[in-house]
Each structure stands twice: as C-alpha cells, then as structure tokens.
C-alpha cells in the first residue's frame, strides 16, 4: 500500500522500548536498537513494520515477510525466520493492538476537523451551557441550554448536544452525532452520525389507532464506552437505558428503550436489541443478532452471528441459531440438515440429480 496520508507513520521507536511498553520480551537483545514506525499485516510488512501471528497457518506468509519484528507467543516463535526479531507475548493480539495505538494515537478517535480556536466561530452554544477548560467545539456544532461538557472533550462538526445533557472529560463526539436526554461518563467515544437519546418505540393500540406512549427516561453511558457510526440508542420510557463501562458497540446497532447492557460487552454491526432486554457483563454478540424484548442474557454469554434470541440465556454459554440454542446443538442441527439436503439431491444408485 502506498503511503497513507490520513495516518502518518510514527517518528520511530526502538524495539526494546516497544517491548517494554507492551510488557513483552524481546528475544534477542542484539535487535534492541532496531527502529520500528508502523504496524502491518504479515503479507505486506516491510522494514520498520511490526506484525503478529496467532497460528501456524501464517507459516507460508512468514517465509517472505520483511517485517522488523513479529509479535507471537512462545509456542509459535519457532515459525519466525531467524532474520526477524521476535517479541514474545502471552496475548499477541492485545499486544499488537497496543502497538497500533502507540504508533497511531490519532486513529483511536474520530477524525479531527481543524479549528482556528477551541470554539469555532460558527458553533452555536447556549449561554447557560457550561464548558470546562480545554473543550473543543468544531464548526456548526450546537450545544443546548444547561448542557455540561468536561475538560478535554471534543464536540465534532455539525453535532448536536441537547439541553441538560452532561458529557464527561476526554470524550470524543464525532461529526454529525446527536445526543439528547443523556448522561455520558469520561473517555466516551461517539462516532459519526450516531443517535443517542431519541424517544423509544412505544405505542398502545386504541380505538382509533396507535397511541404514542411518552418516553421520559434517559440514556446513561458509563466510562470508556465506544459507540459506532450510525448506531441508535433510544432513551428509556420511564426507566433508563444503560450502557455499562468499557462496552464497545459497532456501527448500525439499534438499542431500544430501557435496555440495560453490562460492562465490557462487545456488540457487532447490525445487532438489534428490543426494549427492556437485560444483558450481563462481558457478553459478546455477533453481527445481525436479533434480541427479543424483556429477555435476560447472563454474564459472559457468546452469541453467534445472525442468531435470534427469544428466551433468557444462562451465563457463560455459547449460543447460535434461530431460535438460539446451545452452540453445539445448533451446529449439529446444521450438519444434519446439510446431510439430508445432499441425500435428497442424489438419485437411486448414487447418481446426482440435475
């Protein structure tokens, strides 16, 4: 890949310094002063790049790799060619992520639009709003009455911060996001076009059609949550919608009113969570999963992509399918169905039907 003008390489770091930062071990100290500046996949890594491996399937790519270092665990170190320095880590994936953040800190947050001053002249800020020192408000952003924004937070261009919203310190609100009826902790990242705190979907059937149910709750987003582009999180009806500390939510996720999500969950793109569902801590939800309202998902649950959750799921389990069931049962059902399909496609005598 040609030089990336959006994220420029780091000025350079010695391998010994990188290993120390990662809490890892540089196997051969002769390479301690080798300079690294970037991260790259094995297939195109060159001098100055750091890459990582997680399995022996990387053997062929390593044969032609030109990286200045490979991060791996001890069991895979023998795969790395002698001319490439090895950094040993018990968690190479996490170590590589840390290295990427060290080399490209600007890529950890939404893209910044330059402003001549901390508060862009075109920004609209209600006089009653309270902004701590170091808050940056980009062009055309709107901040409503009595909103409060903490030190070091950046409000992106064309974003909307509603009345009485409170945003903590060192947050990033990207361009075009809207935040209403919400309280955000510290270190929260909201990506472009996300919609936080709009009213939830609530109606009661009446004699002349659907009657709207007022949505008077809030959205509570705890510290270090990250919310992807064009994701929507509805405010509660009468209780609050809550997103727990450290949870990471991908793009285009819909979270309904009164949903409670625990700490350090991972929710992948196009998941839909209906109102009043309760999700425990450390839950991992694959892409395009649909979750019925009012169900409870226990701590540590893993849900396969495209699954449909219709009932409560016990803590610690792996589930898949629609309706979701234990993952091994689901995989066995799929295998049996595929086997039946193949049998139906054969003529007597083993010939294949057209």
Short mmCIF file of C-alpha atoms in Angstrom, two decimals:
data_model
loop_
_atom_site.label_atom_id
_atom_site.label_comp_id
_atom_site.label_asym_id
_atom_site.label_seq_id
_atom_site.Cartn_x
_atom_site.Cartn_y
_atom_site.Cartn_z
CA UNK A 1 0.00 0.00 0.00
CA UNK A 2 1.27 3.47 -0.84
CA UNK A 3 1.95 5.97 1.92
CA UNK A 4 -1.25 6.63 3.84
CA UNK A 5 -1.71 10.39 4.01
CA UNK A 6 -4.53 10.03 6.54
CA UNK A 7 -2.39 8.38 9.24
CA UNK A 8 1.32 9.12 9.01
CA UNK A 9 3.91 6.70 10.46
CA UNK A 10 5.37 7.23 13.91
CA UNK A 11 8.71 9.05 14.14
CA UNK A 12 10.27 5.81 15.34
CA UNK A 13 10.75 3.68 18.44
CA UNK A 14 13.42 1.16 19.41
CA UNK A 15 12.32 -2.45 19.67
CA UNK A 16 13.48 -2.60 23.28
CA UNK A 17 11.25 0.37 24.08
CA UNK A 18 8.30 -1.19 22.27
CA UNK A 19 8.70 -4.50 24.10
CA UNK A 20 8.85 -2.69 27.44
CA UNK A 21 5.70 -0.72 26.59
CA UNK A 22 3.89 -3.94 25.68
CA UNK A 23 5.05 -5.76 28.79
CA UNK A 24 6.58 -8.33 26.44
CA UNK A 25 10.02 -9.88 25.89
CA UNK A 26 12.39 -9.09 23.04
CA UNK A 27 14.01 -12.50 22.49
CA UNK A 28 17.33 -11.31 21.05
CA UNK A 29 18.80 -8.19 22.64
CA UNK A 30 21.03 -7.71 19.56
CA UNK A 31 17.95 -6.17 17.92
CA UNK A 32 17.21 -3.78 20.80
CA UNK A 33 18.06 -0.66 18.78
CA UNK A 34 16.13 -1.60 15.62
CA UNK A 35 13.68 1.21 14.82
CA UNK A 36 10.01 0.49 14.13
CA UNK A 37 7.42 3.02 12.98
CA UNK A 38 4.24 1.23 11.96
CA UNK A 39 2.08 -1.89 12.07
CA UNK A 40 1.16 -4.05 9.08
CA UNK A 41 -0.22 -7.47 8.16
CA UNK A 42 2.33 -10.23 7.57
CA UNK A 43 1.58 -10.33 3.85
CA UNK A 44 2.98 -6.89 3.14
CA UNK A 45 5.08 -6.00 6.20
CA UNK A 46 8.41 -4.39 5.39
CA UNK A 47 11.32 -2.82 7.24
CA UNK A 48 10.03 -0.57 10.03
CA UNK A 49 6.78 -2.54 10.44
CA UNK A 50 5.62 -4.75 13.29
CA UNK A 51 3.20 -7.63 12.66
CA UNK A 52 1.81 -10.53 14.69
CA UNK A 53 0.78 -14.17 14.31
CA UNK A 54 -1.80 -16.26 16.15
CA UNK A 55 -1.49 -19.67 14.49
CA UNK A 56 0.74 -21.91 12.38
CA UNK A 57 -1.34 -21.04 9.34
CA UNK A 58 0.91 -17.99 9.00
CA UNK A 59 3.94 -20.16 8.16
CA UNK A 60 3.90 -19.52 4.38
CA UNK A 61 3.49 -15.75 4.72
CA UNK A 62 6.33 -15.59 7.23
CA UNK A 63 8.69 -17.11 4.66
CA UNK A 64 8.54 -13.89 2.60
CA UNK A 65 7.86 -11.43 5.42
CA UNK A 66 10.17 -8.40 5.66
CA UNK A 67 8.90 -7.02 9.00
CA UNK A 68 11.25 -5.58 11.58
CA UNK A 69 9.55 -7.62 14.31
CA UNK A 70 6.88 -10.27 14.84
CA UNK A 71 4.77 -10.46 17.99
CA UNK A 72 3.78 -14.01 18.95
CA UNK A 73 3.52 -16.37 21.87
CA UNK A 74 6.26 -18.81 22.80
CA UNK A 75 4.63 -21.78 21.06
CA UNK A 76 4.90 -20.08 17.65
CA UNK A 77 8.32 -18.46 17.96
CA UNK A 78 9.98 -21.29 16.01
CA UNK A 79 8.00 -20.29 12.90
CA UNK A 80 9.62 -16.85 12.66
CA UNK A 81 12.61 -16.71 10.27
CA UNK A 82 15.95 -16.08 12.04
CA UNK A 83 16.40 -12.63 10.46
CA UNK A 84 13.18 -11.26 12.01
CA UNK A 85 13.24 -10.22 15.70
CA UNK A 86 10.64 -11.89 17.92
CA UNK A 87 8.66 -10.17 20.65
CA UNK A 88 7.12 -12.76 22.96
CA UNK A 89 3.72 -12.00 24.46
CA UNK A 90 1.17 -14.18 26.25
CA UNK A 91 -1.53 -12.25 24.36
CA UNK A 92 -0.16 -11.29 20.91
CA UNK A 93 -3.50 -9.92 19.67
CA UNK A 94 -3.77 -7.46 22.55
CA UNK A 95 -0.09 -6.56 22.29
CA UNK A 96 -0.44 -5.79 18.59
CA UNK A 97 -3.47 -3.61 19.35
CA UNK A 98 -1.44 -1.71 21.94
CA UNK A 99 1.39 -1.24 19.43
CA UNK A 100 -1.03 0.15 16.86
CA UNK A 101 -2.38 2.64 19.37
CA UNK A 102 1.14 3.71 20.30
CA UNK A 103 2.15 4.31 16.69
CA UNK A 104 -1.13 5.89 15.58
CA UNK A 105 -2.82 7.58 18.55
CA UNK A 106 -4.87 9.83 16.24
CA UNK A 107 -6.55 6.75 14.73
CA UNK A 108 -8.03 5.78 18.10
CA UNK A 109 -10.54 8.61 17.93
CA UNK A 110 -12.81 10.09 15.25
CA UNK A 111 -11.17 12.30 12.64
CA UNK A 112 -10.49 15.83 13.85
CA UNK A 113 -11.56 18.89 11.86
CA UNK A 114 -9.18 21.79 12.37
CA UNK A 115 -10.47 24.95 14.01
CA UNK A 116 -8.67 28.24 14.48
CA UNK A 117 -9.69 28.37 18.14
CA UNK A 118 -11.10 25.97 20.73
CA UNK A 119 -14.61 27.24 19.99
CA UNK A 120 -15.32 27.58 16.27
CA UNK A 121 -16.98 30.92 15.41
CA UNK A 122 -19.80 29.09 13.63
CA UNK A 123 -20.64 26.90 16.65
CA UNK A 124 -23.91 27.71 18.44
CA UNK A 125 -23.63 27.45 22.23
CA UNK A 126 -26.42 28.42 24.61
CA UNK A 127 -25.19 30.98 27.17
CA UNK A 128 -26.29 28.73 30.04
CA UNK A 129 -24.14 25.79 28.89
CA UNK A 130 -21.05 25.04 31.00
CA UNK A 131 -17.84 24.05 29.27
CA UNK A 132 -14.71 23.23 31.26
CA UNK A 133 -11.30 24.34 30.04
CA UNK A 134 -9.89 22.60 27.02
CA UNK A 135 -13.23 21.74 25.46
CA UNK A 136 -13.09 21.97 21.66
CA UNK A 137 -16.25 22.74 19.69
CA UNK A 138 -15.92 22.32 15.94
CA UNK A 139 -17.75 24.28 13.21
CA UNK A 140 -21.55 24.28 13.14
CA UNK A 141 -21.93 22.23 16.32
CA UNK A 142 -24.92 23.11 18.53
CA UNK A 143 -24.90 22.90 22.34
CA UNK A 144 -28.19 23.35 24.14
CA UNK A 145 -29.25 25.11 27.33
CA UNK A 146 -27.68 23.95 30.61
CA UNK A 147 -25.57 21.29 28.92
CA UNK A 148 -22.31 20.49 30.72
CA UNK A 149 -19.14 19.27 28.99
CA UNK A 150 -15.95 18.18 30.73
CA UNK A 151 -12.34 19.14 30.19
CA UNK A 152 -10.59 17.73 27.14
CA UNK A 153 -13.74 16.73 25.31
CA UNK A 154 -14.14 17.44 21.59
CA UNK A 155 -17.53 18.15 20.06
CA UNK A 156 -17.49 17.38 16.34
CA UNK A 157 -18.70 19.49 13.45
CA UNK A 158 -22.47 19.60 12.90
CA UNK A 159 -23.12 17.54 16.05
CA UNK A 160 -25.99 18.35 18.40
CA UNK A 161 -25.77 18.27 22.19
CA UNK A 162 -29.24 18.66 23.65
CA UNK A 163 -30.41 20.69 26.64
CA UNK A 164 -29.26 19.42 30.06
CA UNK A 165 -27.03 16.75 28.54
CA UNK A 166 -23.91 16.06 30.60
CA UNK A 167 -20.72 14.80 28.96
CA UNK A 168 -17.65 13.84 30.98
CA UNK A 169 -13.98 14.52 30.39
CA UNK A 170 -11.79 13.38 27.48
CA UNK A 171 -14.72 12.33 25.33
CA UNK A 172 -14.94 12.46 21.53
CA UNK A 173 -18.25 13.25 19.89
CA UNK A 174 -17.77 12.88 16.13
CA UNK A 175 -19.26 14.91 13.31
CA UNK A 176 -22.99 14.69 12.80
CA UNK A 177 -23.81 12.86 16.03
CA UNK A 178 -26.79 13.87 18.15
CA UNK A 179 -27.00 13.37 21.91
CA UNK A 180 -30.24 14.08 23.75
CA UNK A 181 -31.55 13.22 27.22
CA UNK A 182 -28.26 11.54 28.09
CA UNK A 183 -25.51 11.46 30.69
CA UNK A 184 -22.06 10.38 29.49
CA UNK A 185 -19.08 9.40 31.63
CA UNK A 186 -15.40 10.01 30.94
CA UNK A 187 -13.48 8.75 27.91
CA UNK A 188 -16.59 8.03 25.85
CA UNK A 189 -16.26 7.88 22.04
CA UNK A 190 -19.31 8.50 19.85
CA UNK A 191 -18.68 8.05 16.12
CA UNK A 192 -20.14 9.90 13.15
CA UNK A 193 -23.89 10.02 12.80
CA UNK A 194 -24.75 8.14 15.99
CA UNK A 195 -28.11 9.00 17.51
CA UNK A 196 -28.31 8.87 21.29
CA UNK A 197 -31.37 9.60 23.40
CA UNK A 198 -34.20 9.93 20.87
CA UNK A 199 -37.55 8.56 22.02
CA UNK A 200 -38.08 4.82 22.01
CA UNK A 201 -40.68 2.91 20.01
CA UNK A 202 -43.69 2.68 22.29
CA UNK A 203 -47.39 2.67 21.30
CA UNK A 204 -50.64 1.39 22.78
CA UNK A 205 -53.45 0.18 20.48
CA UNK A 206 -56.51 2.43 20.77
CA UNK A 207 -59.96 2.58 19.22
CA UNK A 208 -58.71 4.96 16.53
CA UNK A 209 -55.24 3.61 16.03
CA UNK A 210 -51.91 3.61 17.84
CA UNK A 211 -51.48 5.94 20.81
CA UNK A 212 -47.94 7.10 21.47
CA UNK A 213 -46.51 6.28 24.91
CA UNK A 214 -44.33 9.06 26.28
CA UNK A 215 -40.65 8.26 26.64
CA UNK A 216 -39.38 10.24 29.64
CA UNK A 217 -36.31 8.22 30.67
CA UNK A 218 -32.65 8.88 29.95
CA UNK A 219 -29.62 7.21 28.39
CA UNK A 220 -26.76 6.54 30.81
CA UNK A 221 -23.42 5.82 29.14
CA UNK A 222 -20.66 4.89 31.57
CA UNK A 223 -16.90 5.48 31.28
CA UNK A 224 -14.86 4.35 28.27
CA UNK A 225 -17.78 3.20 26.15
CA UNK A 226 -17.36 3.39 22.37
CA UNK A 227 -20.37 3.65 20.05
CA UNK A 228 -20.06 3.16 16.30
CA UNK A 229 -21.24 5.24 13.36
CA UNK A 230 -24.99 5.44 12.75
CA UNK A 231 -25.80 3.40 15.83
CA UNK A 232 -29.01 4.40 17.64
CA UNK A 233 -29.68 4.16 21.37
CA UNK A 234 -33.19 5.09 22.49
CA UNK A 235 -33.84 6.75 25.80
CA UNK A 236 -35.91 4.90 28.36
CA UNK A 237 -39.67 5.07 28.57
CA UNK A 238 -39.80 5.65 32.33
CA UNK A 239 -36.62 3.87 33.42
CA UNK A 240 -33.17 4.49 31.91
CA UNK A 241 -31.34 2.87 29.04
CA UNK A 242 -27.88 1.97 30.42
CA UNK A 243 -24.62 1.10 28.62
CA UNK A 244 -22.03 -0.27 31.03
CA UNK A 245 -18.42 0.75 31.48
CA UNK A 246 -15.98 -0.30 28.76
CA UNK A 247 -18.60 -1.72 26.41
CA UNK A 248 -17.84 -1.44 22.67
CA UNK A 249 -20.69 -1.13 20.17
CA UNK A 250 -20.14 -1.37 16.41
CA UNK A 251 -21.80 0.58 13.58
CA UNK A 252 -25.52 0.40 12.77
CA UNK A 253 -26.68 -1.19 16.01
CA UNK A 254 -30.19 -0.48 17.33
CA UNK A 255 -30.70 -0.47 21.10
CA UNK A 256 -34.25 0.00 22.28
CA UNK A 257 -35.67 1.80 25.29
CA UNK A 258 -34.92 0.57 28.82
CA UNK A 259 -32.23 -1.84 27.61
CA UNK A 260 -29.53 -2.47 30.19
CA UNK A 261 -26.12 -3.58 28.93
CA UNK A 262 -23.38 -4.58 31.34
CA UNK A 263 -19.68 -3.80 31.47
CA UNK A 264 -17.09 -4.73 28.83
CA UNK A 265 -19.50 -6.19 26.29
CA UNK A 266 -18.80 -6.36 22.54
CA UNK A 267 -21.73 -5.86 20.15
CA UNK A 268 -21.08 -6.22 16.41
CA UNK A 269 -22.75 -4.40 13.50
CA UNK A 270 -26.49 -4.56 12.76
CA UNK A 271 -27.49 -6.12 16.07
CA UNK A 272 -31.00 -5.21 17.16
CA UNK A 273 -31.89 -5.25 20.87
CA UNK A 274 -35.56 -4.76 21.71
CA UNK A 275 -36.82 -2.79 24.67
CA UNK A 276 -36.15 -3.78 28.29
CA UNK A 277 -33.70 -6.57 27.45
CA UNK A 278 -31.02 -7.07 30.11
CA UNK A 279 -27.51 -8.07 29.06
CA UNK A 280 -24.86 -9.05 31.59
CA UNK A 281 -21.16 -8.26 31.81
CA UNK A 282 -18.64 -9.45 29.23
CA UNK A 283 -21.26 -10.57 26.70
CA UNK A 284 -20.16 -10.93 23.05
CA UNK A 285 -22.85 -10.59 20.37
CA UNK A 286 -22.13 -11.39 16.70
CA UNK A 287 -23.36 -9.39 13.73
CA UNK A 288 -27.07 -9.20 12.82
CA UNK A 289 -28.25 -10.87 16.01
CA UNK A 290 -31.83 -10.04 16.99
CA UNK A 291 -32.73 -9.98 20.69
CA UNK A 292 -36.33 -10.07 21.87
CA UNK A 293 -37.54 -7.54 24.42
CA UNK A 294 -37.58 -8.32 28.16
CA UNK A 295 -35.16 -11.26 27.93
CA UNK A 296 -32.13 -11.62 30.22
CA UNK A 297 -28.72 -12.67 28.93
CA UNK A 298 -26.25 -13.81 31.57
CA UNK A 299 -22.66 -12.75 32.12
CA UNK A 300 -20.06 -13.97 29.63
CA UNK A 301 -22.51 -15.28 27.04
CA UNK A 302 -21.30 -15.57 23.42
CA UNK A 303 -23.88 -15.38 20.62
CA UNK A 304 -23.13 -16.43 17.04
CA UNK A 305 -23.90 -14.08 14.14
CA UNK A 306 -27.46 -13.98 12.73
CA UNK A 307 -28.95 -15.68 15.78
CA UNK A 308 -32.41 -14.93 17.15
CA UNK A 309 -32.74 -14.67 20.93
CA UNK A 310 -36.28 -15.44 22.07
CA UNK A 311 -35.72 -16.57 25.69
CA UNK A 312 -33.32 -15.97 28.57
CA UNK A 313 -29.76 -17.29 28.14
CA UNK A 314 -27.82 -18.72 31.06
CA UNK A 315 -24.46 -17.17 31.99
CA UNK A 316 -21.27 -18.43 30.38
CA UNK A 317 -22.89 -20.27 27.47
CA UNK A 318 -22.32 -20.18 23.73
CA UNK A 319 -25.46 -19.96 21.61
CA UNK A 320 -26.44 -19.85 17.95
CA UNK A 321 -29.34 -20.22 15.54
CA UNK A 322 -32.96 -19.04 15.42
CA UNK A 323 -34.34 -19.63 17.90
CA UNK A 324 -30.99 -19.65 19.70
CA UNK A 325 -29.87 -22.83 21.43
CA UNK A 326 -26.53 -24.10 22.78
CA UNK A 327 -23.97 -23.68 20.02
CA UNK A 328 -23.04 -27.37 19.76
CA UNK A 329 -26.71 -28.28 19.34
CA UNK A 330 -27.11 -25.62 16.66
CA UNK A 331 -24.03 -26.79 14.73
CA UNK A 332 -25.21 -30.40 14.92
CA UNK A 333 -28.64 -29.37 13.58
CA UNK A 334 -27.00 -27.54 10.68
CA UNK A 335 -24.79 -30.52 9.86
CA UNK A 336 -27.79 -32.88 9.89
CA UNK A 337 -29.80 -30.58 7.64
CA UNK A 338 -26.93 -30.30 5.16
CA UNK A 339 -26.59 -34.08 5.14
CA UNK A 340 -30.30 -34.53 4.40
CA UNK A 341 -30.11 -31.95 1.61
CA UNK A 342 -27.23 -33.83 -0.05
CA UNK A 343 -29.11 -37.12 0.19
CA UNK A 344 -32.20 -35.63 -1.45
CA UNK A 345 -30.04 -34.45 -4.33
CA UNK A 346 -28.92 -37.98 -5.25
CA UNK A 347 -30.75 -40.46 -7.50
CA UNK A 348 -31.00 -44.15 -6.60
CA UNK A 349 -27.66 -45.76 -7.30
CA UNK A 350 -25.70 -42.71 -6.18
CA UNK A 351 -26.16 -40.57 -9.32
CA UNK A 352 -26.54 -36.84 -8.75
CA UNK A 353 -29.86 -35.19 -9.70
CA UNK A 354 -29.64 -32.26 -12.12
#
